[in-house]
Amino acid sequence: MAHRYTQPDLMELRSDDLETQELTLNVGPQHPSTHGVLRLVAVTDGEIIKSLEPHIGFLHRGMEKNSEGREYRQLIPLWDRNDYLASMHMDYMTTSAVEALMDLEVPRRAEYIRVIMLELQRIASHLFWFASFALDSGAVTPLFYALKEREKIIDLFEMASGARLLYNYIRPGGVRADITPAFMEKLSKFIREFPRYLDECEQLYTGNAIFINRARDVGVLTREAAINLGVSGPVLRGSGVAWDLRKDEPYSIYPEFKFDIPVGERGDVLDRYEVRFYEMRMATEIVRQAMEGLPEGDYVAKVPPSPKTKAGEVYVRQEAARGELGCYLVSDGGRKPWRFHVRPASYLNLGALDTMCRGYLFADLIIILGSIDIVLGDVDK
Amino acid sequence: MIIDSATIWEACRDLLMAWGLGYSAAQVIILLLAFLVVAVFAIILVLALVLLERRLIGWIQLRPGPNRVGGRTGWLQTVADALKLLYKEDIVPLNADRPTYFAAPYAVFMPVLLMLVVLPFGVAIINGSYRYFVVSDLNIAVLYILAMGSVELIGVIMAGWGSGNKYALIGAMRAVAQLISYEVPLVLALVSVVLFAGSMSLVDIVHRQSSTWAIFPLFPAFVIFFITGVAETNRCPFDLLEAESEVVAGFHTEYSGMRFALFFLAEYLAVWVMAALIVVFFFGGWKGPMFLGEGGLWFTSFFWFMAKSFFFVWCFIWFRGTFPRIRVDQLMVFSWKVLLPLAVVQVMIVGWGITYRNPWFSANVIPRVTVVEAHSGMVGGFDYMTTPETLRHLTTPELVAFGWSVLGAIVVIVLLGAMLYRTILGFRPSREFQREIELKNMRLEDAKGSE
């Protein structure tokens, strides 16, 4: 790590007459850029971070235990609230776990609608990440531009599901409501315009020399460290590991679509940034393909209002906006899960923060934290 | 006895003395009055500036900005904010260093206010001689400005230390680092201006730009001064010491109520002062097309000064709407490795130009019209009202500069117009949305009509 700031020998040479002290800095839980109620205890030498310890759990709601007392259809709106910026992915997580224990035949139209929604949700989530990341780096304007585009996606979700944030849309057997021609019209308009908007954003922000200087070679996470720490999603791909569950462990109808997996080279903040932007372009491409191939037919299979699963256990995982979103479900054959465990991507990605931050400046900490893209609801469950 | 006078305040003093007051008494009264006028002007300016910033940032960020208090324009918003701050509780942290904590806001605010003392706002002709709108035409005004700029930072350090807060301390330490790195190129940029003008008085510096604005021969110095000026006012992208995403609010994290308001006032006043200094040093101060002639000189000169300075305020606001924040070590690297060598080269070039009487540099050192001639009105009006007669006698650099200044005047007027238009009339963020609502209403009306 040639570019990391190392402790100069000067300090040791003059240690007899110069006394310095390490500063323990408490960042959060009330700090403008911890993305929620996260507390970071940083030991710094001046502004250089020596070590960092995230303290989590301020938002713990006991959702896993809570799930054990609920029927499967009730789990969907509950887990919506876990990662509130990517509700569709949470819906799909619960649904796919239940479906895996039910041996359900999902109609093809429903699968296509699901893919459209999941990829739109990925774009929306990445747009929100872009907004907050730009804010962390000190630029306020991209926030408004990104949220303006995200608003269009949310309008689409509202047309489909009636809700704007927590959709409760994907359910065992299919989706809750069919999509309308008006929705398709609006969606095709969005897909047409969105790549141009991304170009605009890159012109405004990506090409900025100040941003490049701040993001390049900062918060480096090597390939080995990334794998050892169990990070996933854009953080892992930014570190140069081409691991995407949509390709490597295909679920739903993803094998039918053509898309690329962006991979970083240096594993720094800029790589994670680029990976997310490329993913937005690819998600647009997938949505376009899904729109073209959208078959007619049922949008939901026949499922009883409160389904029963067979006894057994299952682990399903999917590539959500923030990384690998896994769900471990144990059922005793009733209407409620016996054990419901979720592997949130934000939680494991946050674990890599200390490795990424050591040796960098305090100002880098904020931008590195922004580049991980955590949602505290997802971390604390 | 009438003492030879040059500022408008001295003219007023002469008036008082003509009424029979003693010199000292008249001087004290007039100086107090002058400072009062300037201070009140500054406060009103800041109130307008905050509103302007919020409206313009709103325009950049696709949102309306303040649009409730005082009607659609939201012109009472800052007044309401100031009143709110007055009513807020004044919280003092338990582990604050109390004397430092209390003194810091004044130590930050007063130097910025004192900078206004030497700023020349304009000129009028009274009884055949120039009277400048400046409280005191100091002959070392450039040094004075630099000193005041540095004193302001002592206030910042006092606030950071006195608050007893780690974020505030980090913010203050960043201020020190920033001061050391940007002050050197700033001073060197001003050295080339002073060499060019041959004087440290701001009035003189403006006068020496009669035929050529200093930006044309001194463009690199202008760039350096502009960048370091943004750093001096702690504005984006150099707002390191109050970077809200990193150190919460920097040195004023622990301040609330009116003490915070003083920091706020100081920041915005410093923005305008810096814009005004850029205008004075590089854009000919109050000079511009004096379309009203000698009688309206007091108005036209003031107008051009304010128009130009607000153009640069607009640039500052524009920066804030565009750039991310630079990192503290990158600022220092940029300052020492890029700006400083550039500034040194600039000083060398100016020195060379003056020594060898290059027309680009010496045109202003040896004025075509001496001050005495101009004062006595011998050359028909005054030298910077360019007539077709004088245009024919201009040298090539002067002609180019004249062309650029005319173009610049048009640009300033258009941008200022757009700025005022947006500030007063506001911005509707989503025309499409508006149109959709209108269409919906129309459809509803149609439906009603058909029923």
Short mmCIF file of C-alpha atoms in Angstrom, two decimals, chain A residues 5 23-27 31-33 47 135-141 144-145 148 205 208 210-211 213-214 218 361-364 366, chain B residues 57 59-63 166-167 169-170 174 236-237 239 244-248 320-330 432 436:
data_model
loop_
_atom_site.label_atom_id
_atom_site.label_comp_id
_atom_site.label_asym_id
_atom_site.label_seq_id
_atom_site.Cartn_x
_atom_site.Cartn_y
_atom_site.Cartn_z
CA TYR A 5 -0.22 7.47 4.95
CA LEU A 23 -7.55 11.21 19.64
CA THR A 24 -10.55 8.98 20.19
CA LEU A 25 -13.30 10.37 18.08
CA ASN A 26 -16.90 9.35 18.53
CA VAL A 27 -18.69 9.61 15.21
CA HIS A 31 -23.73 12.71 13.04
CA PRO A 32 -24.88 14.06 9.68
CA SER A 33 -23.28 11.39 7.53
CA GLU A 47 -6.68 13.22 11.10
CA LEU A 135 -23.63 14.53 -0.24
CA ASP A 136 -20.92 12.80 1.79
CA SER A 137 -18.27 14.11 -0.55
CA GLY A 138 -19.60 17.65 -0.10
CA ALA A 139 -21.62 18.13 -3.27
CA VAL A 140 -25.27 18.85 -2.57
CA THR A 141 -26.70 19.23 -6.06
CA PHE A 144 -31.63 16.53 -6.07
CA TYR A 145 -30.85 15.32 -9.58
CA LYS A 148 -35.65 13.42 -9.29
CA TYR A 205 -19.90 14.57 -11.07
CA ASN A 208 -14.82 16.26 -11.66
CA ILE A 210 -11.83 17.06 -7.16
CA PHE A 211 -13.97 13.93 -6.94
CA ASN A 213 -8.68 12.92 -6.51
CA ARG A 214 -10.73 12.12 -3.46
CA VAL A 218 -8.82 5.65 -1.23
CA LEU A 361 -7.71 10.53 6.66
CA PHE A 362 -10.82 11.27 8.63
CA ALA A 363 -12.32 12.95 5.57
CA ASP A 364 -11.82 9.67 3.70
CA ILE A 366 -16.96 9.46 5.38
CA ILE B 57 -29.07 27.26 -5.03
CA TRP B 59 -32.62 27.18 -8.97
CA ILE B 60 -29.54 25.03 -9.48
CA GLN B 61 -31.02 22.17 -7.48
CA LEU B 62 -34.43 22.09 -9.17
CA ARG B 63 -36.40 23.32 -6.18
CA LYS B 166 -13.32 17.45 19.21
CA TYR B 167 -15.04 18.24 15.94
CA LEU B 169 -10.97 21.41 17.36
CA ILE B 170 -10.41 19.43 14.16
CA ARG B 174 -7.85 22.50 9.52
CA CYS B 236 -17.21 25.15 -1.28
CA PRO B 237 -15.03 23.41 -2.53
CA ASP B 239 -15.27 24.50 3.12
CA GLU B 244 -20.92 19.18 7.64
CA SER B 245 -20.51 15.63 6.41
CA GLU B 246 -17.17 15.24 8.17
CA VAL B 247 -16.81 17.50 11.21
CA VAL B 248 -20.54 18.23 11.75
CA ARG B 320 -21.31 25.58 -4.08
CA GLY B 321 -23.93 24.13 -6.36
CA THR B 322 -21.41 22.23 -8.46
CA PHE B 323 -18.31 21.02 -6.66
CA PRO B 324 -17.64 18.31 -4.12
CA ARG B 325 -15.34 19.15 -1.23
CA ILE B 326 -11.59 18.96 -1.64
CA ARG B 327 -9.57 17.08 0.98
CA VAL B 328 -7.40 19.02 3.40
CA ASP B 329 -4.06 17.57 2.26
CA GLN B 330 -5.01 17.99 -1.40
CA GLU B 432 -43.84 19.02 -16.56
CA GLU B 436 -49.74 17.56 -15.82
#
